[in-house]
Structures are given as C-alpha cells and as structure tokens.
mmCIF file of C-alpha atoms and ligand atoms in Angstrom:
data_model
loop_
_atom_site.group_PDB
_atom_site.id
_atom_site.type_symbol
_atom_site.label_atom_id
_atom_site.label_comp_id
_atom_site.label_asym_id
_atom_site.label_seq_id
_atom_site.Cartn_x
_atom_site.Cartn_y
_atom_site.Cartn_z
ATOM 1 C CA MET A 1 16.571 -28.619 -12.877
ATOM 2 C CA MET A 2 13.949 -28.481 -10.076
ATOM 3 C CA ARG A 3 15.107 -26.245 -7.230
ATOM 4 C CA ALA A 4 15.002 -27.848 -3.704
ATOM 5 C CA ASP A 5 13.887 -25.003 -1.604
ATOM 6 C CA PHE A 6 10.469 -23.081 -1.948
ATOM 7 C CA LEU A 7 10.753 -19.653 -3.270
ATOM 8 C CA PRO A 8 8.107 -17.476 -1.889
ATOM 9 C CA LEU A 9 6.201 -14.552 -3.157
ATOM 10 C CA ALA A 10 7.723 -12.241 -0.902
ATOM 11 C CA ARG A 11 10.277 -12.062 2.037
ATOM 12 C CA PRO A 12 11.356 -9.176 4.247
ATOM 13 C CA SER A 13 15.131 -8.129 4.039
ATOM 14 C CA ALA A 14 16.316 -8.241 7.838
ATOM 15 C CA GLY A 15 20.069 -7.836 8.469
ATOM 16 C CA PRO A 16 22.213 -7.438 11.657
ATOM 17 C CA GLU A 17 21.136 -3.632 11.695
ATOM 18 C CA GLU A 18 17.529 -4.390 12.250
ATOM 19 C CA ILE A 19 18.270 -6.865 14.874
ATOM 20 C CA GLU A 20 20.605 -4.360 16.540
ATOM 21 C CA ALA A 21 18.190 -1.652 16.305
ATOM 22 C CA VAL A 22 15.307 -3.627 17.984
ATOM 23 C CA ALA A 23 17.491 -4.982 20.581
ATOM 24 C CA GLU A 24 18.591 -1.186 21.568
ATOM 25 C CA VAL A 25 15.053 -0.459 22.020
ATOM 26 C CA LEU A 26 14.312 -3.448 24.189
ATOM 27 C CA LYS A 27 17.290 -2.478 26.346
ATOM 28 C CA SER A 28 16.231 1.084 26.478
ATOM 29 C CA GLY A 29 13.191 0.463 28.363
ATOM 30 C CA TRP A 30 10.986 2.789 26.151
ATOM 31 C CA TRP A 31 9.035 0.157 24.152
ATOM 32 C CA THR A 32 5.612 2.042 23.251
ATOM 33 C CA THR A 33 5.328 5.348 21.365
ATOM 34 C CA GLY A 34 8.074 7.540 22.157
ATOM 35 C CA PRO A 35 10.976 9.589 20.642
ATOM 36 C CA LYS A 36 11.842 6.622 18.150
ATOM 37 C CA VAL A 37 8.342 7.187 16.809
ATOM 38 C CA ALA A 38 8.806 10.640 16.503
ATOM 39 C CA GLU A 39 12.047 10.182 14.789
ATOM 40 C CA PHE A 40 10.401 7.682 12.297
ATOM 41 C CA GLU A 41 7.821 10.370 11.515
ATOM 42 C CA ARG A 42 10.325 13.260 10.860
ATOM 43 C CA GLU A 43 12.585 10.738 8.670
ATOM 44 C CA PHE A 44 9.842 9.523 6.686
ATOM 45 C CA ALA A 45 8.585 12.895 5.905
ATOM 46 C CA ALA A 46 12.068 14.075 5.058
ATOM 47 C CA TYR A 47 12.331 11.120 2.624
ATOM 48 C CA ILE A 48 9.048 11.678 0.634
ATOM 49 C CA ASN A 49 9.447 15.472 0.687
ATOM 50 C CA TYR A 50 10.362 16.735 -2.651
ATOM 51 C CA GLY A 51 10.924 20.326 -1.582
ATOM 52 C CA GLY A 52 7.127 21.385 -2.279
ATOM 53 C CA GLY A 53 6.274 22.682 1.294
ATOM 54 C CA MET A 54 6.477 21.013 4.893
ATOM 55 C CA ILE A 55 4.945 17.472 4.924
ATOM 56 C CA TYR A 56 3.341 16.271 8.316
ATOM 57 C CA THR A 57 3.238 12.565 9.422
ATOM 58 C CA ALA A 58 1.311 10.360 11.806
ATOM 59 C CA ALA A 59 2.724 6.942 12.371
ATOM 60 C CA LEU A 60 0.236 4.369 13.193
ATOM 61 C CA ASN A 61 -0.264 0.709 13.723
ATOM 62 C CA SER A 62 -1.473 0.265 10.251
ATOM 63 C CA CYS A 63 -2.230 1.632 6.989
ATOM 64 C CA THR A 64 -5.746 0.469 7.470
ATOM 65 C CA SER A 65 -5.820 2.667 10.582
ATOM 66 C CA GLY A 66 -4.423 5.429 8.608
ATOM 67 C CA LEU A 67 -7.221 5.418 5.980
ATOM 68 C CA TYR A 68 -9.838 4.910 8.478
ATOM 69 C CA LEU A 69 -8.633 7.839 10.677
ATOM 70 C CA SER A 70 -8.157 9.996 7.572
ATOM 71 C CA LEU A 71 -11.712 9.639 6.584
ATOM 72 C CA LEU A 72 -12.822 10.294 10.195
ATOM 73 C CA ALA A 73 -10.732 13.511 10.636
ATOM 74 C CA LEU A 74 -12.110 14.714 7.254
ATOM 75 C CA GLY A 75 -15.689 14.337 8.468
ATOM 76 C CA VAL A 76 -16.744 11.409 6.209
ATOM 77 C CA GLY A 77 -19.799 9.708 7.661
ATOM 78 C CA ALA A 78 -23.096 8.328 7.386
ATOM 79 C CA GLY A 79 -24.780 9.310 4.160
ATOM 80 C CA ASP A 80 -21.791 10.113 2.279
ATOM 81 C CA GLU A 81 -20.116 8.070 -0.673
ATOM 82 C CA VAL A 82 -16.614 7.405 -1.214
ATOM 83 C CA ILE A 83 -15.459 6.067 -4.578
ATOM 84 C CA VAL A 84 -12.701 3.284 -4.217
ATOM 85 C CA PRO A 85 -11.437 0.908 -7.013
ATOM 86 C CA THR A 86 -12.753 -2.582 -6.917
ATOM 87 C CA TRP A 87 -9.268 -3.941 -7.659
ATOM 88 C CA THR A 88 -7.747 -3.624 -4.279
ATOM 89 C CA PHE A 89 -7.554 -5.184 -0.664
ATOM 90 C CA ALA A 90 -10.463 -5.255 1.641
ATOM 91 C CA ALA A 91 -8.851 -2.389 3.716
ATOM 92 C CA THR A 92 -9.590 0.324 1.120
ATOM 93 C CA ALA A 93 -13.443 -0.207 1.023
ATOM 94 C CA HIS A 94 -14.018 -1.358 4.718
ATOM 95 C CA VAL A 95 -12.690 1.726 6.226
ATOM 96 C CA VAL A 96 -15.365 3.654 4.334
ATOM 97 C CA GLU A 97 -18.232 1.429 5.452
ATOM 98 C CA TRP A 98 -16.675 1.628 9.262
ATOM 99 C CA THR A 99 -17.189 5.352 9.061
ATOM 100 C CA GLY A 100 -20.782 4.652 8.079
ATOM 101 C CA ALA A 101 -20.321 6.049 4.417
ATOM 102 C CA ARG A 102 -21.012 3.794 1.380
ATOM 103 C CA PRO A 103 -18.041 2.648 -0.625
ATOM 104 C CA VAL A 104 -18.738 3.067 -4.297
ATOM 105 C CA LEU A 105 -16.631 0.441 -6.180
ATOM 106 C CA CYS A 106 -15.282 1.700 -9.563
ATOM 107 C CA ASP A 107 -13.488 -0.086 -12.407
ATOM 108 C CA ILE A 108 -9.735 0.093 -13.301
ATOM 109 C CA GLY A 109 -7.672 0.814 -16.405
ATOM 110 C CA GLU A 110 -6.236 -2.271 -18.064
ATOM 111 C CA ASP A 111 -2.660 -1.023 -18.396
ATOM 112 C CA SER A 112 -2.361 0.250 -14.978
ATOM 113 C CA LEU A 113 -4.677 -1.718 -12.988
ATOM 114 C CA ASN A 114 -5.210 1.469 -11.203
ATOM 115 C CA ILE A 115 -8.571 3.281 -10.974
ATOM 116 C CA ASP A 116 -10.466 4.384 -13.952
ATOM 117 C CA VAL A 117 -10.827 8.221 -13.452
ATOM 118 C CA GLY A 118 -13.315 8.431 -16.283
ATOM 119 C CA GLN A 119 -15.664 5.840 -14.652
ATOM 120 C CA ALA A 120 -15.034 7.467 -11.269
ATOM 121 C CA GLU A 121 -16.352 10.933 -12.373
ATOM 122 C CA ARG A 122 -19.456 9.170 -13.949
ATOM 123 C CA LEU A 123 -19.953 7.729 -10.372
ATOM 124 C CA ILE A 124 -20.004 11.150 -8.445
ATOM 125 C CA THR A 125 -23.244 12.136 -6.882
ATOM 126 C CA LYS A 126 -24.177 14.834 -4.633
ATOM 127 C CA ASN A 127 -23.147 12.704 -1.779
ATOM 128 C CA THR A 128 -19.612 11.895 -3.059
ATOM 129 C CA LYS A 129 -17.282 13.156 -0.276
ATOM 130 C CA ALA A 130 -14.122 11.604 -1.284
ATOM 131 C CA ILE A 131 -12.164 9.339 -3.449
ATOM 132 C CA ILE A 132 -9.398 6.679 -2.633
ATOM 133 C CA PRO A 133 -6.917 5.903 -5.396
ATOM 134 C CA VAL A 134 -4.720 2.992 -4.817
ATOM 135 C CA HIS A 135 -1.250 2.693 -6.625
ATOM 136 C CA ILE A 136 -1.447 -0.998 -7.682
ATOM 137 C CA ALA A 137 1.803 -2.874 -7.121
ATOM 138 C CA GLY A 138 3.684 0.385 -6.742
ATOM 139 C CA TYR A 139 2.523 1.913 -10.191
ATOM 140 C CA PRO A 140 1.407 5.579 -9.766
ATOM 141 C CA CYS A 141 -2.109 6.690 -10.458
ATOM 142 C CA ASN A 142 -2.752 9.284 -12.815
ATOM 143 C CA MET A 143 -2.523 12.178 -10.045
ATOM 144 C CA GLU A 144 -3.192 15.023 -12.395
ATOM 145 C CA ALA A 145 -6.543 13.634 -13.512
ATOM 146 C CA ILE A 146 -7.346 12.711 -9.942
ATOM 147 C CA ALA A 147 -6.501 16.244 -8.863
ATOM 148 C CA ARG A 148 -8.874 17.714 -11.799
ATOM 149 C CA LEU A 149 -11.712 15.668 -10.429
ATOM 150 C CA SER A 150 -11.155 16.612 -6.925
ATOM 151 C CA GLU A 151 -11.149 20.336 -7.766
ATOM 152 C CA ALA A 152 -13.998 20.167 -10.147
ATOM 153 C CA HIS A 153 -16.251 18.154 -7.713
ATOM 154 C CA GLY A 154 -14.880 19.271 -4.356
ATOM 155 C CA LEU A 155 -13.779 15.772 -3.214
ATOM 156 C CA PHE A 156 -10.918 14.830 -0.662
ATOM 157 C CA VAL A 157 -8.441 12.640 -2.115
ATOM 158 C CA VAL A 158 -7.112 10.156 0.302
ATOM 159 C CA GLU A 159 -4.299 8.005 -1.396
ATOM 160 C CA ASP A 160 -4.083 4.424 -0.338
ATOM 161 C CA ALA A 161 -0.368 4.346 -1.025
ATOM 162 C CA ALA A 162 0.155 0.666 0.768
ATOM 163 C CA HIS A 163 2.371 -0.345 -2.155
ATOM 164 C CA ALA A 164 3.804 2.901 -3.206
ATOM 165 C CA ILE A 165 6.510 3.799 -0.851
ATOM 166 C CA GLY A 166 8.970 5.749 -3.039
ATOM 167 C CA THR A 167 6.863 5.669 -6.035
ATOM 168 C CA ARG A 168 7.011 8.808 -8.011
ATOM 169 C CA TYR A 169 4.535 10.400 -10.511
ATOM 170 C CA LYS A 170 6.363 12.990 -12.927
ATOM 171 C CA GLY A 171 9.139 13.095 -10.448
ATOM 172 C CA VAL A 172 7.402 13.769 -7.422
ATOM 173 C CA LYS A 173 7.115 10.999 -4.690
ATOM 174 C CA ILE A 174 3.727 9.735 -3.494
ATOM 175 C CA GLY A 175 2.839 11.567 -0.335
ATOM 176 C CA ASN A 176 3.020 15.083 -1.909
ATOM 177 C CA PHE A 177 -0.270 15.119 -3.780
ATOM 178 C CA SER A 178 -3.440 14.861 -1.707
ATOM 179 C CA THR A 179 -5.364 15.594 1.456
ATOM 180 C CA ALA A 180 -4.005 12.590 2.960
ATOM 181 C CA THR A 181 -1.668 9.782 1.860
ATOM 182 C CA ALA A 182 -1.698 6.403 3.877
ATOM 183 C CA PHE A 183 1.394 3.946 3.594
ATOM 184 C CA SER A 184 1.633 0.447 4.915
ATOM 185 C CA PHE A 185 4.637 -1.240 6.675
ATOM 186 C CA TYR A 186 3.158 -4.531 6.881
ATOM 187 C CA ALA A 187 5.808 -7.555 6.553
ATOM 188 C CA THR A 188 5.329 -8.015 2.929
ATOM 189 C CA LYS A 189 5.546 -4.195 1.719
ATOM 190 C CA ASN A 190 8.585 -2.439 0.387
ATOM 191 C CA LEU A 191 9.460 -0.736 3.992
ATOM 192 C CA ALA A 192 8.462 -3.669 6.466
ATOM 193 C CA MET A 193 7.831 -3.680 10.049
ATOM 194 C CA GLY A 194 5.802 -6.688 10.535
ATOM 195 C CA GLU A 195 2.830 -4.134 11.277
ATOM 196 C CA GLY A 196 2.811 -0.533 10.951
ATOM 197 C CA GLY A 197 1.459 2.554 8.875
ATOM 198 C CA LEU A 198 1.651 6.393 8.330
ATOM 199 C CA VAL A 199 -0.339 9.173 7.233
ATOM 200 C CA ALA A 200 1.223 11.983 5.303
ATOM 201 C CA SER A 201 -0.265 15.389 4.772
ATOM 202 C CA LYS A 202 0.596 19.077 4.123
ATOM 203 C CA ASN A 203 -1.937 20.088 6.515
ATOM 204 C CA PRO A 204 -0.769 19.972 10.176
ATOM 205 C CA ASP A 205 -4.194 20.368 11.789
ATOM 206 C CA LEU A 206 -5.319 17.097 9.938
ATOM 207 C CA ILE A 207 -2.320 15.203 11.422
ATOM 208 C CA GLU A 208 -2.915 16.285 14.747
ATOM 209 C CA LYS A 209 -6.370 15.420 14.745
ATOM 210 C CA ILE A 210 -5.547 11.801 13.183
ATOM 211 C CA LYS A 211 -3.163 11.561 16.078
ATOM 212 C CA LYS A 212 -5.709 12.515 18.580
ATOM 213 C CA ILE A 213 -8.337 10.195 17.404
ATOM 214 C CA GLY A 214 -5.645 7.495 16.884
ATOM 215 C CA TYR A 215 -5.108 7.755 20.756
ATOM 216 C CA PHE A 216 -8.310 7.742 22.773
ATOM 217 C CA GLY A 217 -9.017 11.380 21.625
ATOM 218 C CA ILE A 218 -6.450 12.261 24.485
ATOM 219 C CA ASN A 219 -4.767 15.696 23.636
ATOM 220 C CA LYS A 220 -1.220 14.494 24.296
ATOM 221 C CA GLU A 221 0.692 11.315 23.395
ATOM 222 C CA ALA A 222 1.606 8.835 26.260
ATOM 223 C CA PHE A 223 5.308 9.757 26.094
ATOM 224 C CA LYS A 224 4.831 13.308 26.921
ATOM 225 C CA ARG A 225 3.080 12.277 30.068
ATOM 226 C CA TYR A 226 5.763 9.890 31.215
ATOM 227 C CA ASP A 227 8.842 11.572 30.454
ATOM 228 C CA LYS A 228 10.384 13.920 33.092
ATOM 229 C CA ARG A 229 8.886 17.085 31.616
ATOM 230 C CA GLY A 230 5.411 15.595 31.588
ATOM 231 C CA THR A 231 2.662 15.834 33.944
ATOM 232 C CA TRP A 232 -0.150 13.336 34.710
ATOM 233 C CA PHE A 233 -3.116 15.338 33.617
ATOM 234 C CA TYR A 234 -4.681 14.659 30.231
ATOM 235 C CA ASP A 235 -8.158 15.456 28.902
ATOM 236 C CA ILE A 236 -10.163 13.047 26.711
ATOM 237 C CA GLU A 237 -11.500 15.581 24.069
ATOM 238 C CA THR A 238 -13.237 13.188 21.825
ATOM 239 C CA LEU A 239 -14.106 9.502 21.292
ATOM 240 C CA GLY A 240 -10.949 8.009 19.706
ATOM 241 C CA TYR A 241 -9.345 4.714 18.871
ATOM 242 C CA LYS A 242 -5.824 2.932 19.903
ATOM 243 C CA CYS A 243 -3.764 3.131 16.490
ATOM 244 C CA ASN A 244 -0.455 4.589 17.637
ATOM 245 C CA LEU A 245 2.673 3.008 16.659
ATOM 246 C CA ASP A 246 5.420 1.542 19.052
ATOM 247 C CA SER A 247 9.086 2.068 19.276
ATOM 248 C CA ILE A 248 10.192 -1.403 18.640
ATOM 249 C CA HIS A 249 8.579 -1.026 15.164
ATOM 250 C CA ALA A 250 9.734 2.310 14.749
ATOM 251 C CA ALA A 251 13.322 1.467 15.202
ATOM 252 C CA LEU A 252 12.798 -1.374 12.492
ATOM 253 C CA GLY A 253 11.486 1.106 10.273
ATOM 254 C CA LEU A 254 14.250 3.519 10.640
ATOM 255 C CA VAL A 255 16.550 0.971 9.669
ATOM 256 C CA GLN A 256 14.302 -0.083 6.639
ATOM 257 C CA LEU A 257 14.061 3.594 5.581
ATOM 258 C CA GLN A 258 17.840 3.784 5.259
ATOM 259 C CA LYS A 259 17.824 0.672 2.848
ATOM 260 C CA LEU A 260 14.679 1.688 1.146
ATOM 261 C CA ASP A 261 16.124 3.237 -2.214
ATOM 262 C CA SER A 262 18.722 0.204 -2.494
ATOM 263 C CA MET A 263 15.695 -2.231 -1.852
ATOM 264 C CA ASN A 264 13.243 -0.424 -4.393
ATOM 265 C CA SER A 265 16.464 -0.442 -6.969
ATOM 266 C CA ARG A 266 16.834 -4.072 -6.756
ATOM 267 C CA ARG A 267 13.022 -4.557 -7.206
ATOM 268 C CA ARG A 268 13.403 -2.448 -10.324
ATOM 269 C CA GLU A 269 16.224 -4.577 -11.342
ATOM 270 C CA ILE A 270 14.455 -7.860 -11.016
ATOM 271 C CA ALA A 271 11.276 -6.440 -12.850
ATOM 272 C CA ALA A 272 13.436 -5.547 -15.682
ATOM 273 C CA ALA A 273 15.034 -9.064 -15.733
ATOM 274 C CA TYR A 274 11.370 -10.219 -15.902
ATOM 275 C CA LYS A 275 10.252 -8.174 -18.634
ATOM 276 C CA ASN A 276 13.365 -8.923 -20.637
ATOM 277 C CA GLY A 277 13.117 -12.787 -20.009
ATOM 278 C CA LEU A 278 9.270 -13.494 -20.179
ATOM 279 C CA SER A 279 7.510 -14.793 -23.143
ATOM 280 C CA ALA A 280 5.954 -12.294 -25.485
ATOM 281 C CA ARG A 281 2.627 -13.790 -24.815
ATOM 282 C CA ILE A 282 2.843 -12.224 -21.269
ATOM 283 C CA SER A 283 2.007 -8.732 -20.391
ATOM 284 C CA TYR A 284 2.570 -6.289 -17.489
ATOM 285 C CA THR A 285 2.412 -2.715 -16.433
ATOM 286 C CA LYS A 286 4.702 -0.518 -18.521
ATOM 287 C CA ASP A 287 7.138 1.622 -16.537
ATOM 288 C CA SER A 288 8.367 5.140 -17.606
ATOM 289 C CA ASP A 289 10.200 8.120 -16.214
ATOM 290 C CA GLU A 290 7.020 9.826 -15.536
ATOM 291 C CA HIS A 291 5.613 6.683 -13.774
ATOM 292 C CA TYR A 292 8.434 5.565 -11.407
ATOM 293 C CA HIS A 293 7.241 2.255 -10.424
ATOM 294 C CA THR A 294 8.590 0.604 -7.260
ATOM 295 C CA TYR A 295 7.262 -2.862 -7.969
ATOM 296 C CA HIS A 296 5.711 -3.902 -4.498
ATOM 297 C CA LEU A 297 4.413 -6.604 -6.515
ATOM 298 C CA PHE A 298 4.914 -7.824 -10.038
ATOM 299 C CA PRO A 299 1.831 -8.971 -11.575
ATOM 300 C CA ILE A 300 1.549 -10.434 -15.121
ATOM 301 C CA THR A 301 -1.534 -10.955 -17.317
ATOM 302 C CA ILE A 302 -1.177 -14.397 -18.960
ATOM 303 C CA PRO A 303 -2.774 -15.503 -22.292
ATOM 304 C CA ALA A 304 -6.485 -16.067 -22.327
ATOM 305 C CA ASP A 305 -6.023 -19.772 -23.318
ATOM 306 C CA VAL A 306 -3.766 -20.586 -20.071
ATOM 307 C CA ASN A 307 -5.748 -21.842 -17.002
ATOM 308 C CA ARG A 308 -4.592 -19.547 -14.181
ATOM 309 C CA ASP A 309 -5.324 -21.722 -11.084
ATOM 310 C CA ALA A 310 -3.818 -24.903 -13.030
ATOM 311 C CA LEU A 311 -0.645 -22.696 -13.693
ATOM 312 C CA ILE A 312 -0.375 -21.640 -10.055
ATOM 313 C CA ASN A 313 -0.546 -25.366 -9.021
ATOM 314 C CA GLU A 314 2.071 -26.194 -11.462
ATOM 315 C CA LEU A 315 4.343 -23.401 -10.219
ATOM 316 C CA LYS A 316 3.812 -24.472 -6.783
ATOM 317 C CA ASP A 317 4.877 -28.190 -7.742
ATOM 318 C CA ARG A 318 8.028 -26.552 -9.130
ATOM 319 C CA ASN A 319 8.865 -24.632 -5.622
ATOM 320 C CA ILE A 320 7.713 -21.355 -7.095
ATOM 321 C CA GLY A 321 5.184 -19.251 -4.666
ATOM 322 C CA THR A 322 2.622 -16.981 -6.538
ATOM 323 C CA SER A 323 -0.603 -15.154 -5.608
ATOM 324 C CA VAL A 324 -3.535 -13.335 -7.139
ATOM 325 C CA HIS A 325 -3.610 -9.508 -6.514
ATOM 326 C CA PHE A 326 -6.520 -8.890 -6.319
ATOM 327 C CA ARG A 327 -9.740 -10.936 -6.419
ATOM 328 C CA PRO A 328 -12.099 -7.757 -7.202
ATOM 329 C CA LEU A 329 -14.042 -6.551 -4.224
ATOM 330 C CA HIS A 330 -17.433 -6.730 -6.295
ATOM 331 C CA LEU A 331 -16.852 -10.428 -6.622
ATOM 332 C CA HIS A 332 -16.819 -11.071 -2.781
ATOM 333 C CA SER A 333 -19.759 -12.185 -1.036
ATOM 334 C CA HIS A 334 -19.771 -8.974 1.304
ATOM 335 C CA TYR A 335 -19.665 -6.451 -1.522
ATOM 336 C CA LYS A 336 -22.023 -8.135 -3.823
ATOM 337 C CA GLY A 337 -25.294 -5.963 -4.211
ATOM 338 C CA ARG A 338 -23.478 -3.146 -2.170
ATOM 339 C CA SER A 339 -22.017 -1.401 -5.030
ATOM 340 C CA ALA A 340 -23.531 0.819 -7.587
ATOM 341 C CA ALA A 341 -25.352 -0.844 -10.467
ATOM 342 C CA ILE A 342 -22.651 -0.647 -12.665
ATOM 343 C CA ASP A 343 -20.303 -3.004 -14.632
ATOM 344 C CA PHE A 344 -16.465 -3.622 -14.137
ATOM 345 C CA PRO A 345 -15.705 -4.985 -17.639
ATOM 346 C CA VAL A 346 -11.897 -4.487 -17.153
ATOM 347 C CA ALA A 347 -11.618 -5.939 -13.764
ATOM 348 C CA ASP A 348 -13.659 -8.864 -14.847
ATOM 349 C CA LYS A 349 -11.663 -9.490 -18.017
ATOM 350 C CA VAL A 350 -8.308 -9.295 -16.280
ATOM 351 C CA PHE A 351 -8.963 -11.019 -12.946
ATOM 352 C CA PRO A 352 -9.041 -14.684 -14.524
ATOM 353 C CA ARG A 353 -5.622 -14.006 -15.966
ATOM 354 C CA ILE A 354 -3.721 -12.101 -13.518
ATOM 355 C CA LEU A 355 -0.912 -13.664 -11.442
ATOM 356 C CA SER A 356 1.689 -12.086 -9.070
ATOM 357 C CA LEU A 357 5.410 -13.598 -9.383
ATOM 358 C CA PRO A 358 8.008 -13.723 -6.684
ATOM 359 C CA MET A 359 9.108 -9.975 -5.931
ATOM 360 C CA PHE A 360 11.614 -9.088 -2.948
ATOM 361 C CA PRO A 361 14.822 -7.512 -2.786
ATOM 362 C CA ALA A 362 16.888 -10.599 -1.695
ATOM 363 C CA MET A 363 15.894 -12.708 -4.765
ATOM 364 C CA THR A 364 18.874 -13.678 -6.684
ATOM 365 C CA ASP A 365 19.494 -13.497 -10.481
ATOM 366 C CA ASP A 366 19.142 -17.352 -10.504
ATOM 367 C CA ASP A 367 15.813 -17.175 -8.687
ATOM 368 C CA VAL A 368 14.528 -14.845 -11.288
ATOM 369 C CA GLU A 369 15.970 -16.992 -13.985
ATOM 370 C CA TYR A 370 14.449 -19.919 -12.682
ATOM 371 C CA VAL A 371 10.982 -18.231 -12.496
ATOM 372 C CA ILE A 372 11.232 -16.869 -16.047
ATOM 373 C CA ASN A 373 12.167 -20.430 -17.515
ATOM 374 C CA ASN A 374 9.329 -22.134 -15.603
ATOM 375 C CA ILE A 375 6.884 -19.626 -16.544
ATOM 376 C CA ASN A 376 7.812 -19.581 -20.391
ATOM 377 C CA GLU A 377 7.926 -23.352 -20.456
ATOM 378 C CA LEU A 378 4.430 -23.830 -18.675
ATOM 379 C CA VAL A 379 2.747 -21.132 -20.875
ATOM 380 C CA GLY A 380 4.298 -22.472 -23.983
ATOM 381 C CA THR A 381 2.559 -25.723 -23.428
ATOM 382 C CA TYR A 382 -0.657 -24.107 -24.259
ATOM 383 C CA GLY A 383 -1.887 -22.386 -27.380
HETATM 384 C C1 PLP B 1 -1.564 -4.152 2.790
HETATM 385 C C2 PLP B 1 -2.653 -3.103 2.092
HETATM 386 C C3 PLP B 1 -3.438 -2.273 2.932
HETATM 387 C C4 PLP B 1 -3.169 -2.694 4.339
HETATM 388 O O1 PLP B 1 -2.199 -2.245 4.946
HETATM 389 P P1 PLP B 1 -2.185 -2.487 6.644
HETATM 390 O O2 PLP B 1 -0.990 -1.937 6.845
HETATM 391 O O3 PLP B 1 -1.902 -4.139 6.739
HETATM 392 O O4 PLP B 1 -3.274 -2.040 7.369
HETATM 393 C C5 PLP B 1 -4.140 -1.518 2.234
HETATM 394 N N1 PLP B 1 -4.518 -1.445 0.858
HETATM 395 C C6 PLP B 1 -3.695 -2.273 0.284
HETATM 396 C C7 PLP B 1 -3.932 -2.032 -1.232
HETATM 397 C C8 PLP B 1 -2.784 -2.970 0.635
HETATM 398 O O5 PLP B 1 -2.174 -4.111 -0.201
#
C-alpha cells in the first residue's frame, strides 16, 4: 500500500513544552544572550560531563561558528595546515580556509565513514597544526588513535560533533576528549533549535577567548552590561565576530536537552528495526557498546548493481524522503585541486552507493516498516 503523505528524511520534535518555553522568553522581554543562555551552557556541560573534570562551554549561533572560533582561538592561520575528512559537510573544511590555513582532505574508513587515522598520519607535515575529526551520522571516531596522533605530532584536535550529541566512545560522551568540541543544534540535528551551536572544552581560558572573539572582541557579554549590576563601559580588546546565541533558541534547547536521551533511544530503536528488516544485500555501520551510536542519520550502502539515483527517485515516488550524506568534498568544484595530491579510494568507492534513510524520533513503527518493505522490494528488483 502506497502511503498518502510524504515521509521526510528528518523532522524536529516539538511539543507543548517547547512552545511554552519560547513563549515565556518572549514575554520576559530578554530575547538576546542572557541568563537562559548561561543556563543552557551549564546544563549542556553537565549532560556531557562523565566525571572526568570540569567542562566549560560557549553557546553560539552555530556549530560552524564554533569550529571557526576554536581554530582562531588556538592561533591557526596562514601557513598552517589542518587535516579534515573529505566525507563531511562544507563547514568542516570552509572554517579552515576562513582562518587563512589550508584544509588537507583525508580519506575515510569503509566501516565507519569516519576519518582514516592511518592516512591522516601520512598527511602530517611540519605545517600541520590541527585535525578535525567528524563523527559521521553519530558514530564515534576512534578517539584513542586520534589522541595518539595528536600527542605524537603536537596537533590540536577540534572535533566536529555536529552529529554526535550523546554519542559515547568507550562509555565516555563526545565532548570529553579533545582541545575543543563543536556541537550543532541545526533544525535536523539530534538536539534541535533551528539554528545554534556550542563549543565544549576542559580549558576555561579557551572558552573565554571563544566567547570574546564570538562577540566583537568585547570583554563582557551584553547582558552583563544591561542588567542592573552592569555598567555601560566596555573595551574592545581585539577584532571579533558576532556569533552569540540568543535566549529564544536557548530556551528551546533547554527543553530539547531534557528529552535528548529519550529521543536518542528512539533513534536507536529505529536503527535496530532497520537492521533487523533490511535485506542482507544492504550494509550499514555496526554499533557496539564501545561505539555508542546516536543515529543522527541512518546511511546505508546499497549493492553496486543498484542505481542509487534511480532508487532515490523511486522512493520519492512512493513518498519516502532520502538524501546523500555526503558528496565528498574533493568532488566539489571549490575543492578540486585544492587538496593534497592523494587519492580517496574509499570515499570514491562508497559515494555512488550511499543513501540516508528517514530517521527522526517521531517516526512510527509503521513508518519504519514502510521504508524497509519498499527498499527491500526495490533493491530486490536488481541483481
Ligand atoms: C550540520 C553540520 C555542521 C554545521 O552545523 P551548523 O550548526 O549548521 O553550523 C557541521 N558539520 C557537519 C558534519 C554537519 O552535519
């Protein structure tokens, strides 16, 4: 039976609590950065902290801002190189170029779709300053191998954790491992605000610096100037940008944070149902206790004899939304010829066969079954 309505790839979960929280901020008169944002920063730090020491956080208007400000605060700039996986969204590599440094693209591992740490090591030169691992779809990178690389070569690790809110590596949540970790609260992400982001670090000075350069280089935040205890005086200490988060988004985030574990559990249930029901000709990233996956996305690799783009259209005709995460950066016009003269055999091999299935907490069991039946039927018509 053909379903009547379109099943999207992703949809944020909003209930009366989100609407109430936003309405409260609107009524309070405090719309921009303020106490709600500070509360979100504290609550998010508490959520990811596993007891390994204090975690400091800077809430921002996006994960992209978080990655960019982290690199700037660490002094990355012209003449430097930063290693990033080719299998990611534009943000991960663009931020490197914005600083004046050069992004050096790296291949991925076929089982994880995450950066191939072995190839990353071969790409290190005397100019390499940092590496930006991306936890694709919510599956954690091999953080031990990355820590070894960072120690052996003196590299900063700035994690792109846009997909990895609640993800754990060997029992420890992402956000505890590196120099800086940037999260995204974009509308489709596991914790959604519409737009928003945050940097977590164990280094309070780094977080202070990120806040300062994320707010015009001014040494105090707006709300400290405008509330009763504040004074009008401020000093612009350095050139900064405008990347602060506002209270409307923070209020939404605080409610989403309360629901995050149950939303992530539902994502894991849906993933388990997909794995149980999908044809054996389809492969996907294996989950484990050591690699606690939070399934921001559910990418599958389809058999080589199936035409991926035809399959996407056939699924669309049956009211199923899908997408491709990601078209590797080295294939995009802007990055052609900008990366080191290396090959990306794994990314090139996987890309024509990759497809992301609908994945969001409000999907019903019937929705999941509908996707499984249609994929199995369509894939079964080939080979
Ligand atoms: C969504 C995303 C980002 C950017 O997040 P924003 O909050 O939209 O800036 C960065 N990297 C990856 C891998 C993403 O999927």
